[in-house]
XYZ file of C-alpha atoms in Angstrom:
783
model
C 0.000 0.000 0.000
C 2.751 2.440 0.960
C 4.952 1.608 -2.016
C 2.095 2.408 -4.440
C 0.663 5.325 -2.479
C -1.079 6.984 -5.436
C -2.803 3.791 -6.471
C -3.792 2.990 -2.876
C -5.202 6.483 -2.317
C -7.194 6.250 -5.565
C -8.569 2.837 -4.703
C -9.457 3.582 -1.079
C -10.893 7.063 -1.689
C -13.033 5.885 -4.629
C -14.660 3.173 -2.535
C -14.981 5.505 0.491
C -16.740 8.239 -1.490
C -19.110 5.693 -3.029
C -19.953 4.178 0.363
C -20.477 7.641 1.907
C -22.857 8.683 -0.895
C -24.820 5.429 -0.711
C -24.977 5.732 3.089
C -26.439 9.251 2.907
C -29.040 8.147 0.370
C -29.953 5.235 2.647
C -30.506 7.715 5.505
C -32.844 9.750 3.272
C -34.770 6.710 1.989
C -35.057 5.329 5.517
C -36.378 8.669 6.805
C -39.049 8.884 4.092
C -40.120 5.261 4.624
C -40.365 5.835 8.392
C -43.240 8.348 8.145
C -45.934 7.699 10.781
C -44.265 4.479 11.958
C -43.616 5.812 15.472
C -47.196 5.299 16.684
C -47.461 2.116 18.811
C -50.800 1.159 17.223
C -49.765 2.079 13.671
C -50.874 -1.294 12.264
C -54.452 -0.599 13.419
C -54.740 3.146 12.701
C -56.421 3.914 9.376
C -57.343 7.166 7.674
C -60.976 7.307 6.578
C -61.157 8.870 3.115
C -63.957 9.741 0.707
C -64.823 9.011 -2.916
C -67.375 11.468 -4.311
C -69.229 10.771 -7.555
C -71.489 13.148 -9.447
C -73.187 12.555 -12.830
C -70.242 14.195 -14.598
C -67.175 13.589 -12.480
C -65.609 11.809 -9.524
C -63.257 12.988 -6.786
C -60.990 11.197 -4.358
C -60.338 13.352 -1.310
C -58.398 12.755 1.937
C -61.076 14.291 4.190
C -64.477 13.241 5.500
C -67.887 14.674 6.222
C -68.114 16.262 9.681
C -70.788 13.796 10.794
C -69.625 10.470 9.350
C -67.351 9.311 12.202
C -70.075 10.037 14.752
C -72.415 7.748 12.791
C -70.137 4.763 12.173
C -68.035 4.586 15.375
C -70.816 3.397 17.731
C -72.357 1.263 14.988
C -69.403 -1.061 14.253
C -67.591 -2.925 17.068
C -64.546 -3.283 14.793
C -63.919 0.441 15.347
C -62.466 0.869 18.835
C -62.182 4.645 18.590
C -62.078 7.510 16.089
C -60.911 11.093 15.922
C -61.207 14.084 13.610
C -58.391 16.525 12.897
C -58.777 19.938 11.265
C -55.761 21.864 9.945
C -55.929 25.500 10.958
C -54.022 28.742 11.317
C -54.600 29.680 14.948
C -54.243 33.327 15.887
C -52.958 33.618 19.470
C -52.773 36.866 21.399
C -50.152 37.300 24.128
C -50.281 40.709 25.741
C -50.378 43.266 22.941
C -48.896 40.925 20.325
C -50.894 38.670 18.030
C -49.333 35.648 16.289
C -50.678 33.393 13.557
C -49.560 29.850 14.352
C -49.631 27.695 11.208
C -48.580 24.508 13.015
C -51.993 24.151 14.643
C -54.687 21.487 14.669
C -58.151 21.126 16.151
C -58.750 17.555 17.377
C -61.322 15.405 19.158
C -60.744 14.299 22.758
C -59.817 10.779 21.543
C -56.724 12.101 19.746
C -54.220 10.994 22.393
C -55.896 7.602 22.846
C -55.459 6.730 19.177
C -51.959 8.070 18.580
C -50.565 7.315 22.061
C -48.724 10.626 22.222
C -47.322 11.234 25.688
C -48.413 14.256 27.680
C -45.742 15.696 29.940
C -48.512 17.353 31.915
C -52.290 16.941 31.864
C -54.746 14.056 31.475
C -54.711 12.654 27.890
C -58.379 11.559 28.197
C -59.585 15.010 29.313
C -57.101 17.482 27.802
C -59.132 18.044 24.598
C -62.627 17.308 25.882
C -63.972 20.708 26.964
C -64.475 23.551 24.465
C -61.660 26.104 24.351
C -59.079 23.639 25.706
C -55.559 24.087 24.333
C -52.620 21.670 24.468
C -49.164 23.072 23.760
C -46.022 21.316 22.634
C -42.793 21.978 24.526
C -41.823 24.466 21.793
C -45.209 26.245 22.021
C -45.057 26.390 25.817
C -41.542 27.830 25.694
C -42.600 30.508 23.168
C -45.539 31.856 25.175
C -44.604 31.083 28.796
C -40.829 30.696 28.886
C -39.764 28.856 32.034
C -43.205 29.276 33.699
C -45.587 26.319 34.051
C -48.465 27.062 31.599
C -50.931 24.547 33.075
C -54.218 26.205 33.993
C -53.217 29.514 32.392
C -54.968 30.983 29.362
C -54.334 32.575 25.975
C -56.638 34.670 23.818
C -57.294 33.051 20.425
C -59.016 33.875 17.131
C -58.252 37.615 17.156
C -59.107 37.853 20.836
C -62.685 36.558 20.427
C -62.177 33.587 22.735
C -60.026 32.649 25.721
C -58.519 29.146 25.692
C -57.246 27.370 28.794
C -54.000 25.386 28.734
C -54.917 21.793 29.647
C -51.806 19.876 28.619
C -48.167 19.955 27.544
C -46.995 17.362 25.032
C -43.605 16.395 23.665
C -42.632 17.971 20.352
C -43.912 15.766 17.548
C -41.255 14.007 15.431
C -40.561 15.371 11.970
C -41.425 12.163 10.139
C -45.179 12.338 10.691
C -47.986 14.074 8.801
C -49.542 15.116 12.103
C -47.557 18.257 12.754
C -48.638 20.694 15.453
C -47.346 22.799 18.307
C -50.906 23.814 19.255
C -53.867 21.451 19.660
C -57.274 23.069 20.134
C -60.233 20.966 21.228
C -62.511 20.297 18.241
C -65.518 20.862 20.517
C -64.558 24.563 20.279
C -65.889 24.372 16.704
C -68.760 21.938 17.235
C -70.172 23.465 20.444
C -69.099 27.117 20.448
C -68.419 28.365 16.912
C -70.943 26.273 14.933
C -73.108 23.801 16.940
C -74.634 22.448 13.692
C -71.376 20.938 12.430
C -71.845 17.503 14.017
C -75.180 17.127 12.250
C -74.170 18.639 8.895
C -73.989 16.539 5.736
C -71.852 17.126 2.638
C -69.460 19.424 4.502
C -65.952 18.037 3.978
C -63.137 19.509 6.062
C -61.706 17.231 8.795
C -59.257 14.398 8.386
C -60.716 11.267 9.958
C -58.790 8.486 11.703
C -60.108 5.218 13.131
C -58.466 2.740 15.495
C -59.532 -0.791 14.555
C -59.579 -3.925 16.678
C -57.026 -6.666 16.087
C -57.223 -8.701 12.853
C -60.060 -6.723 11.265
C -60.694 -7.373 7.579
C -60.688 -3.781 6.291
C -62.334 -4.633 2.946
C -65.308 -6.220 4.714
C -65.533 -3.312 7.134
C -65.470 -0.744 4.296
C -68.256 -2.633 2.546
C -70.383 -2.637 5.719
C -69.724 1.067 6.340
C -70.811 2.014 2.819
C -73.944 -0.151 3.015
C -74.893 1.475 6.331
C -74.251 5.028 5.097
C -76.277 4.387 1.954
C -79.219 3.364 4.147
C -78.626 6.336 6.441
C -77.979 9.080 3.865
C -79.262 7.562 0.623
C -82.121 10.047 0.244
C -79.756 12.981 0.753
C -77.406 11.553 -1.876
C -80.187 11.173 -4.423
C -81.530 14.659 -3.724
C -78.064 16.207 -4.154
C -77.127 13.847 -7.021
C -73.928 13.184 -5.067
C -72.958 9.606 -4.207
C -70.356 8.976 -1.539
C -68.215 5.960 -0.715
C -65.749 5.698 2.146
C -62.453 3.849 2.146
C -59.663 3.092 4.629
C -55.957 3.744 4.131
C -53.369 2.490 6.623
C -51.696 5.479 8.257
C -48.188 4.271 7.365
C -49.165 4.119 3.659
C -50.733 7.559 3.315
C -47.585 9.700 3.018
C -45.975 7.793 0.152
C -48.733 5.793 -1.485
C -51.964 7.795 -1.302
C -53.001 9.381 -4.597
C -55.713 11.546 -3.069
C -55.705 15.291 -3.532
C -53.659 16.922 -0.809
C -52.222 13.697 0.589
C -48.500 13.906 1.259
C -45.848 15.635 -0.781
C -43.529 12.699 -1.326
C -43.584 10.222 -4.170
C -42.800 6.547 -3.697
C -41.352 6.415 -7.228
C -38.766 9.032 -6.231
C -37.856 6.921 -3.211
C -37.426 3.884 -5.447
C -35.264 5.947 -7.803
C -33.007 7.087 -4.958
C -32.738 3.500 -3.724
C -31.598 2.443 -7.201
C -29.172 5.406 -7.397
C -27.631 4.357 -4.051
C -27.271 0.810 -5.368
C -25.764 2.132 -8.604
C -23.208 4.300 -6.809
C -22.237 1.455 -4.506
C -22.010 -0.850 -7.524
C -19.783 1.590 -9.434
C -17.501 2.075 -6.416
C -17.314 -1.689 -5.839
C -16.595 -2.368 -9.520
C -13.791 0.201 -9.425
C -12.271 -1.336 -6.346
C -12.467 -4.913 -7.629
C -11.264 -3.875 -11.097
C -8.228 -1.980 -9.825
C -7.387 -4.610 -7.232
C -7.511 -7.500 -9.712
C -5.606 -5.531 -12.365
C -2.842 -4.574 -9.935
C -2.580 -8.097 -8.587
C -1.007 -9.314 -11.863
C 2.143 -7.383 -10.939
C 2.494 -9.596 -7.876
C 2.819 -12.812 -9.859
C 6.548 -13.154 -9.137
C 5.938 -12.572 -5.448
C 3.414 -15.429 -5.466
C 5.836 -17.647 -7.398
C 8.627 -17.099 -4.851
C 6.240 -17.741 -1.943
C 5.137 -21.026 -3.537
C 8.763 -22.085 -4.123
C 9.614 -21.571 -0.445
C 6.587 -23.636 0.634
C 3.501 -21.412 0.790
C 0.281 -23.389 0.526
C -2.687 -22.342 -1.633
C -4.868 -21.602 1.395
C -2.116 -19.381 2.864
C -1.930 -17.390 -0.357
C -5.728 -17.095 -0.419
C -5.712 -15.845 3.155
C -2.988 -13.299 2.348
C -4.816 -11.739 -0.631
C -8.234 -11.779 1.007
C -6.790 -10.408 4.254
C -5.043 -7.538 2.474
C -8.204 -6.756 0.535
C -10.291 -6.755 3.728
C -7.867 -4.371 5.435
C -8.159 -1.946 2.513
C -11.986 -2.114 2.416
C -12.219 -1.586 6.180
C -9.996 1.502 5.811
C -12.307 2.684 2.993
C -15.331 2.014 5.232
C -13.876 4.088 8.089
C -13.011 6.911 5.676
C -16.512 6.649 4.129
C -18.185 7.045 7.530
C -15.964 10.079 8.212
C -16.917 11.632 4.834
C -20.621 10.957 5.496
C -20.311 12.629 8.918
C -18.748 15.754 7.395
C -21.232 15.841 4.484
C -24.404 15.236 6.539
C -25.162 18.928 7.359
C -24.884 19.821 3.646
C -26.967 16.785 2.721
C -29.693 17.781 5.218
C -29.789 21.243 3.610
C -29.982 19.694 0.136
C -32.819 17.378 1.238
C -34.734 20.320 2.763
C -35.140 18.537 6.122
C -33.089 16.899 8.848
C -33.114 13.292 7.655
C -30.712 12.350 10.471
C -29.021 14.155 13.355
C -25.887 12.004 12.905
C -24.570 9.040 10.950
C -24.816 6.861 14.064
C -28.507 7.658 14.613
C -29.306 4.264 13.105
C -26.754 1.603 14.019
C -28.339 -0.965 11.718
C -27.270 1.139 8.709
C -23.706 1.378 10.055
C -23.653 -2.403 10.516
C -25.102 -2.998 7.043
C -22.356 -0.967 5.380
C -19.682 -2.724 7.416
C -21.039 -6.023 6.081
C -21.010 -4.565 2.534
C -17.361 -3.511 3.007
C -16.455 -7.060 4.076
C -18.316 -8.509 1.074
C -16.475 -6.191 -1.342
C -13.163 -7.096 0.289
C -13.873 -10.817 -0.083
C -14.892 -10.396 -3.741
C -11.857 -8.242 -4.565
C -9.414 -10.551 -2.811
C -10.778 -13.945 -3.791
C -10.493 -13.647 -7.583
C -6.767 -12.723 -7.797
C -5.978 -15.216 -5.030
C -7.610 -18.035 -7.001
C -5.959 -17.041 -10.299
C -2.447 -16.403 -9.010
C -2.285 -19.298 -6.605
C -3.224 -21.717 -9.398
C -0.252 -20.890 -11.650
C 2.946 -22.996 -11.692
C 5.749 -21.062 -9.954
C 8.347 -22.130 -12.584
C 6.355 -20.398 -15.366
C 5.847 -17.282 -13.316
C 9.491 -16.927 -12.361
C 10.525 -17.376 -15.999
C 8.341 -14.367 -16.837
C 5.772 -16.329 -18.815
C 2.824 -15.140 -16.714
C 0.561 -12.580 -18.390
C -2.952 -11.216 -18.095
C -5.495 -13.888 -19.013
C -8.292 -13.421 -21.513
C -10.865 -14.059 -18.789
C -9.288 -11.390 -16.589
C -9.237 -8.876 -19.426
C -12.823 -9.662 -20.348
C -13.910 -9.275 -16.699
C -12.318 -5.841 -16.437
C -13.879 -4.703 -19.715
C -17.296 -5.961 -18.610
C -16.964 -4.084 -15.341
C -16.008 -0.845 -17.146
C -19.025 -1.228 -19.447
C -21.263 -1.837 -16.404
C -20.183 1.236 -14.508
C -20.408 3.534 -17.530
C -23.832 2.105 -18.373
C -24.955 3.218 -14.913
C -23.260 6.625 -15.308
C -24.916 7.285 -18.676
C -28.319 6.292 -17.253
C -27.783 8.852 -14.482
C -26.701 11.546 -16.976
C -29.840 10.974 -19.082
C -32.013 10.957 -15.949
C -30.492 14.240 -14.754
C -31.099 15.944 -18.122
C -34.727 14.741 -18.286
C -35.475 15.778 -14.686
C -33.958 19.219 -15.320
C -36.009 19.667 -18.500
C -39.232 18.624 -16.763
C -38.566 21.072 -13.913
C -37.801 23.866 -16.398
C -40.965 23.021 -18.347
C -43.154 23.261 -15.227
C -41.646 26.530 -14.032
C -41.602 28.238 -17.430
C -45.055 27.130 -18.587
C -47.768 29.745 -19.040
C -49.927 29.347 -15.926
C -52.849 31.331 -17.259
C -52.445 34.072 -14.638
C -49.827 36.651 -13.647
C -47.991 35.988 -10.367
C -45.287 38.650 -10.586
C -45.248 41.729 -8.334
C -48.212 40.530 -6.265
C -47.787 41.068 -2.545
C -50.191 39.031 -0.389
C -51.123 40.143 3.145
C -52.788 37.610 5.441
C -55.170 39.795 7.468
C -57.302 36.842 8.706
C -60.538 38.738 8.006
C -59.628 41.505 10.477
C -62.445 44.034 11.109
C -60.130 46.911 10.125
C -59.115 45.375 6.805
C -61.003 47.954 4.723
C -59.354 50.869 6.547
C -55.931 49.339 5.841
C -56.838 48.689 2.181
C -57.990 52.304 1.656
C -54.817 53.688 3.248
C -52.529 51.483 1.142
C -54.108 52.811 -2.067
C -52.569 56.226 -1.325
C -49.053 54.949 -2.087
C -48.200 55.568 -5.776
C -46.083 52.371 -5.867
C -49.155 50.281 -5.019
C -50.994 49.981 -8.321
C -54.127 48.296 -6.953
C -55.490 46.613 -3.835
C -57.829 43.617 -4.036
C -59.278 40.973 -1.738
C -59.589 37.206 -1.884
C -60.095 34.159 0.291
C -57.220 32.331 -1.419
C -54.605 32.632 -4.143
C -53.179 30.074 -6.599
C -50.766 27.742 -4.886
C -53.037 27.099 -1.895
C -52.568 30.343 0.034
C -55.404 31.475 2.298
C -58.468 29.309 2.811
C -59.072 27.125 -0.208
C -62.425 25.321 -0.049
C -64.496 23.016 -2.215
C -68.236 23.508 -2.563
C -70.994 21.087 -3.438
C -72.800 22.935 -6.221
C -75.899 22.338 -8.333
C -75.708 23.957 -11.774
C -77.916 23.948 -14.838
C -76.257 21.929 -17.607
C -76.608 22.141 -21.396
C -79.715 19.902 -21.294
C -81.464 22.274 -18.890
C -81.129 19.757 -16.025
C -79.673 20.317 -12.561
C -76.213 18.755 -12.309
C -74.269 18.276 -9.068
C -70.583 19.215 -9.099
C -67.884 19.632 -6.487
C -65.913 22.745 -7.426
C -63.125 24.729 -5.809
C -64.443 28.021 -4.452
C -62.643 31.379 -4.368
C -64.239 34.333 -2.586
C -63.026 37.525 -4.303
C -63.764 41.180 -4.966
C -64.093 42.980 -8.295
C -60.328 43.732 -8.564
C -59.049 40.174 -8.090
C -59.331 38.861 -11.672
C -57.698 41.962 -13.155
C -54.831 41.899 -10.646
C -53.954 38.290 -11.465
C -54.636 38.876 -15.170
C -57.070 35.955 -15.239
C -58.708 36.199 -18.648
C -62.484 36.597 -18.843
C -63.560 34.793 -22.039
C -67.356 35.134 -21.693
C -69.801 37.289 -19.727
C -68.586 39.923 -17.298
C -66.648 40.504 -14.093
C -68.281 41.245 -10.731
C -69.374 44.831 -10.122
C -69.740 46.804 -6.884
C -72.543 48.744 -8.559
C -74.740 45.621 -8.771
C -76.000 44.655 -5.321
C -77.166 41.265 -6.614
C -73.570 40.249 -7.466
C -72.794 39.729 -3.782
C -75.639 37.208 -3.397
C -76.721 35.868 -6.793
C -73.728 35.851 -9.188
C -71.137 33.204 -9.974
C -68.093 33.072 -12.271
C -66.786 29.685 -13.399
C -63.803 28.369 -15.365
C -63.724 26.490 -18.682
C -63.437 23.151 -16.895
C -66.918 23.637 -15.378
C -68.289 24.616 -18.798
C -66.986 21.321 -20.214
C -68.419 19.292 -17.330
C -71.829 20.919 -17.842
C -71.730 19.969 -21.522
C -71.912 23.460 -23.061
C -70.472 23.791 -26.568
C -68.826 27.147 -25.801
C -68.363 29.469 -22.775
C -70.988 31.980 -23.956
C -73.660 29.273 -23.806
C -73.129 28.869 -20.045
C -73.918 32.531 -19.286
C -77.271 32.822 -17.531
C -77.356 29.199 -16.317
C -78.741 28.830 -12.802
C -76.736 27.601 -9.806
C -77.183 26.708 -6.125
C -74.011 26.730 -4.025
C -74.082 26.546 -0.226
C -77.408 28.383 -0.089
C -76.378 31.017 -2.636
C -78.717 30.863 -5.655
C -78.494 32.848 -8.859
C -76.971 32.846 -12.327
C -73.578 32.338 -13.909
C -72.419 35.774 -15.083
C -68.911 35.028 -16.386
C -66.448 32.389 -17.551
C -62.678 32.660 -17.146
C -60.024 30.797 -19.110
C -58.572 27.767 -17.359
C -55.454 28.540 -15.331
C -53.190 26.446 -13.159
C -54.185 27.152 -9.573
C -51.921 24.286 -8.485
C -48.667 22.711 -9.606
C -48.479 21.244 -13.108
C -48.344 17.820 -11.488
C -52.135 18.072 -11.194
C -54.900 18.485 -13.710
C -56.808 21.788 -13.769
C -59.804 21.438 -11.444
C -63.340 22.878 -11.785
C -63.367 26.309 -10.142
C -65.915 28.949 -9.159
C -65.678 32.548 -7.934
C -68.165 34.335 -5.684
C -68.239 38.048 -4.838
C -68.084 38.848 -1.114
C -65.736 41.465 0.371
C -66.622 40.520 3.966
C -65.323 36.931 3.929
C -61.921 37.550 2.365
C -58.880 36.959 4.553
C -56.220 38.148 2.101
C -55.316 41.554 0.712
C -53.726 41.295 -2.750
C -51.455 44.217 -3.687
C -50.173 44.813 -7.213
C -46.933 46.728 -6.650
C -44.530 48.586 -8.940
C -41.139 47.003 -9.573
C -39.303 50.193 -8.582
C -38.484 50.995 -4.939
C -39.727 47.620 -3.726
C -37.939 47.798 -0.298
C -39.514 51.221 0.333
C -42.955 49.931 -0.677
C -42.600 46.957 1.655
C -41.534 49.230 4.510
C -44.592 51.447 3.896
C -46.887 48.394 3.928
C -45.418 47.213 7.234
C -45.767 50.670 8.830
C -49.381 50.879 7.633
C -50.086 47.400 9.046
C -48.727 48.385 12.465
C -50.843 51.534 12.370
C -54.179 49.797 11.666
C -53.540 46.254 12.971
C -51.109 46.821 15.866
C -52.216 43.679 17.703
C -51.679 41.365 14.713
C -48.429 39.810 13.519
C -47.320 41.203 10.138
C -47.712 38.276 7.726
C -47.003 38.615 4.001
C -45.549 36.787 0.986
C -44.993 37.334 -2.722
C -47.227 35.185 -4.898
C -44.506 34.077 -7.345
C -42.311 32.755 -4.515
C -45.291 31.184 -2.760
C -46.542 29.428 -5.881
C -43.087 28.026 -6.648
C -42.990 26.392 -3.191
C -45.180 23.651 -4.678
C -42.148 22.553 -6.665
C -39.817 22.359 -3.678
C -40.123 18.578 -3.373
C -39.311 18.182 -7.083
C -36.491 20.729 -6.876
C -34.969 18.904 -3.917
C -35.290 15.636 -5.823
C -33.679 17.245 -8.876
C -30.772 18.706 -6.855
C -30.145 15.449 -5.000
C -30.270 13.450 -8.214
C -27.854 15.856 -9.936
C -25.368 15.748 -7.054
C -25.330 11.969 -6.894
C -25.192 11.600 -10.687
C -22.089 13.822 -10.775
C -20.625 11.798 -7.915
C -21.280 8.510 -9.743
C -19.560 9.840 -12.887
C -16.628 11.086 -10.785
C -16.197 7.648 -9.158
C -16.373 5.985 -12.585
C -13.657 8.317 -13.851
C -11.470 7.530 -10.858
C -11.695 3.854 -11.781
C -11.044 4.582 -15.442
C -8.021 6.688 -14.509
C -6.631 3.809 -12.463
C -7.194 1.277 -15.245
C -5.717 3.626 -17.854
C -2.665 4.103 -15.637
C -2.317 0.343 -15.234
C -2.780 -0.310 -18.966
C -0.237 2.369 -19.863
C 2.290 0.964 -17.444
C 1.826 -2.540 -18.871
C 2.539 -1.221 -22.377
C 5.382 1.182 -21.540
C 7.992 -0.802 -23.481
C 5.675 -1.017 -26.516
C 5.120 2.775 -26.337
C 8.901 3.340 -26.145
C 9.575 1.197 -29.215
C 6.742 2.871 -31.174
C 8.178 6.328 -30.403
C 11.668 5.270 -31.510
C 10.378 4.006 -34.877
C 8.509 7.270 -35.482
C 5.056 7.088 -33.853
C 3.527 10.523 -33.158
C 2.171 11.620 -29.775
C -1.347 11.831 -31.272
C -1.005 8.290 -32.671
C 0.032 6.896 -29.285
C -2.776 8.756 -27.478
C -5.254 7.371 -30.008
C -3.826 3.854 -29.575
C -4.228 3.947 -25.782
C -7.645 5.677 -25.766
C -9.648 3.915 -28.457
C -10.174 0.704 -26.502
C -11.723 2.565 -23.547
C -13.838 4.772 -25.812
C -15.183 1.647 -27.501
C -16.253 0.328 -24.082
C -18.057 3.606 -23.304
C -19.831 3.340 -26.679
C -21.084 -0.152 -25.811
C -22.241 1.182 -22.433
C -24.164 3.946 -24.211
C -26.057 1.455 -26.391
C -27.062 -0.544 -23.310
C -27.975 2.528 -21.224
C -30.297 4.315 -23.696
C -33.286 1.893 -23.655
C -33.034 1.389 -19.875
C -32.933 5.155 -19.229
C -35.803 5.862 -21.653
C -38.066 3.267 -20.028
C -37.260 4.408 -16.453
C -37.708 8.133 -17.083
C -40.823 7.626 -19.226
C -42.384 5.863 -16.240
C -41.259 8.669 -13.874
C -42.872 11.311 -16.084
C -46.260 9.594 -15.810
C -46.629 11.144 -12.329
C -47.016 14.592 -13.933
C -50.300 15.693 -15.486
C -48.352 18.078 -17.724
C -44.995 16.730 -18.904
C -42.381 16.931 -21.629
C -41.910 14.461 -24.448
C -38.425 12.993 -24.070
C -36.381 14.595 -26.902
C -33.783 12.587 -28.847
C -31.045 15.145 -28.288
C -30.900 14.315 -24.571
C -29.503 10.880 -25.415
C -27.013 12.389 -27.865
C -25.820 14.912 -25.265
C -25.507 12.168 -22.629
C -23.446 10.021 -24.987
C -21.130 12.896 -25.927
C -20.707 13.865 -22.281
C -19.810 10.308 -21.275
C -17.344 9.880 -24.140
C -15.885 13.351 -23.533
C -15.346 12.685 -19.822
C -13.825 9.265 -20.589
C -11.536 10.818 -23.237
C -10.293 13.463 -20.796
C -9.703 10.862 -18.115
C -7.845 8.385 -20.332
C -6.000 11.041 -22.346
C -4.345 12.369 -19.190
C -2.471 9.089 -18.746
C -2.040 8.538 -22.509
C -0.418 11.939 -23.090
C 1.778 11.443 -20.042
C 3.002 8.132 -21.508
C 3.339 9.522 -25.042
C 5.618 12.402 -24.056
C 7.785 10.301 -21.735
C 11.397 9.626 -22.707
C 11.398 6.242 -24.574
C 14.923 5.467 -23.318
C 13.605 5.252 -19.729
C 10.811 2.909 -20.845
C 13.265 0.543 -22.569
C 15.725 0.547 -19.656
C 13.201 -1.108 -17.352
C 13.516 -4.852 -16.901
C-alpha cells in the first residue's frame, strides 16, 4: 500500500466516497419510509377517506364529512375509537402581540388515545374534551410562557374573540409524521361554540378522519359494511343532491408515500425507489472500481506469489494473504466513508430540505449494514486474484511467462461497461429531470404571479381601513381581496354545487371556491372569455352571481363558454346565475390536472389583501406596507408573501429531488472516472515498453494517445447502447406522475453520450499523453 501510495489512495478514496454517498441516500430513503411508523398502534390506525361521484365527475379526497365518524363509530364494534383533525391557522394573542400559528390542529378528545402521544402534563383523556381547551407542545409552551408552568393559564385566540385554557403539555412531535402541530385546540370549540350544527351537517368536507380498529379486522369487509350502512342512512340525501359517496380506509403508514388523493402527502414513492436504485448504482460503481483496480494490480504480484510457492507457501495461505489484504483496505475505505458521510451530513440535510438524520450513528443498523457490505467487497476483490495467481505454476511465473489472461481482461472490460452504463443512465435521468422542472416553471400558468404582494389579514375588522390607506401609495398599483390565491394560500375550499347543464337539467358538481372582490381577476390577469366581471354597482352580485372556469363549462356539456352565461346555480345556499367564464389557469402545480373552479363576490369573507406593486423601490414599498399594518392592525403579527415565490414552493419537493439526483449523478460519474483513470494508468504501465519502441520508430504523440484511448472509448460506446433503452423506459415511467410533462427529446440521449465519451476521453488522455511524451529510453531501460 505504501509503495504504491497513489494507487492505494485512488482505490481507497473511490470506494470511500461511493460508500459515503450510498450511506447518505440510505438515511434519506429510511427517513421517508419511516413516516408515521412511530405510533405504537400504527398497524391498526387507518385514515378514513372519501370518494365522491357526481353525474359528470368523480373525486378522491383525503377528508371526511363532519358527521360520518359520529355515525359509524358506535355502529361497528370493529372500530375501537375515532378522531377528527382539522388543519388551521390559529391566531394567538399574548399581551399586545398577536401571532398566527400555522402549526396548529383542532382535534377530538380521543386524539391521544389513538396516537398514544405522551403528555408531559395533563390528562390525555380530558385534555381536549372541553371547548376552548388548548394543548401546547414543549416548543409552544416555551414561546408563550418561557420557564413558567403554563398549566391552567390561558391565551386569547381567534383575534381575541375567545379565551382558551391550557390543559396539557406534550412532547414535540417528530418530523417524520404528517400530524404536525405545536398547538392542539379541542374540536368541541368548533362543534359546540363556533358552529353547533357541524356535528349534524352533511356534505361538509373539512376534517381528516382516523379510526383505530380492533385486532385482525378485515378492512375490505368493514369498508363494505360502512358504505352499506351510510347508503341506508344518507341515501335520500345523496339522491336529492345527485352526489354519491363511498368511504375507504388507508393504513396510516401508507398515506404519506402511497396515497393518490388530492392533498395527501408531498412525497412520491417512485422518487424513493429511484433514490434507492441510485444508491445501489453508486455502490455498484464504487465496488466495480475497487475490484477492477485490485484485480488488475494483482497481476504485478505474480513473481511474489511464485517465490512464496517455491519456499513452501500453501494455496490456502496465499488465499488468506490476498483476502486479508483486501479486507484491510476495504475496512480503511469504510472508516473513511463514515468520516466523509459525517462531514457531508449537514450539507446533505440542507440539500434534502429537512433533517433526515441528526448524525450518521442515529441508526446503528445502517452502520452495521455498510460494514457487512465492506467485508463482502473485500472478499470479492481478494478472492479472484488469489484463485488465479495461486493456481499458476511457480516455474512459469518466475521465468516471466505469466501474463494477463483473456478471462481477466474480459472481466475488467465488462466491469467498465457496467459502470459507464450506470453513469450514462444517471446523466440521461439528470437531463430529463432538469427539462421537466424547467418546463413546469416556465409554462404559461394562465395568470400573472409577478409583483403581487399578499397580506394575510385573517378577516380583520379593520381590513377595509388598511386597504384604503394602502391605495394612497403611488407604488401600489391596486389593492384587491380574496379568500385564497393560486398555490393554496389562504383558505381554499371546495363547494358542493348544483348547476344547470346544457340539457337544462340540474347537475351536481364539487368545485373549488374562491371568494373575491371585483379587482381580483384583473390583478392576477385571469382572462375573462365570456360574460362579465363582478361589479360593486350591482348589489345582486354579492348574493346571486357566480363566475366559473372552462373546466366547469366542459363538465356541464356546453359547446362554448358563452352558452353557459345565464345558467342557474345553487351553491351553499347562494342561488343565482352564472355571469362570467374565465379561461382555465393552473391554480396548483403542473403535477395536477386543472380542477373545476368557481368565484363568488363577497368582500366581507376575504382573509387576504392582494397588492399589485410597482417594480421600482420595492424595499420602500414593503416598509410602507409594514408601517401601515402596524398603524391599523397593531395587535396582529405582520404576515405577508410574494405570490410568485409562494406558488413556486409547490415545486420544492421536485427541486430537492432534482438537486439530489444531480449531485449523486455527478458523484457517480466522478467515481467511474477515478476507476477509469486507475485502469488507464495500469494499462499504460503494462505497455510502456511497446510505447517506447513505437516512439523510436517514429510514432507521433497523437497516434500513441489514439492507440491507448480507443479501446476505452469503444467500451463507453457499448455502455451507451445498453444505457439508452433502460434510461428511456425508467424516465418515461417517472414522467407519468405529472399531469403536464415533456416528451423525451432525442437530443438528450445524444448529449448524454457525448458527455460520457468526452469525460472518458479526458480521463484516459491524461495518462495517454503522459506516456506519449515520456522519454522512450527510460521505458526501454526497465527490466
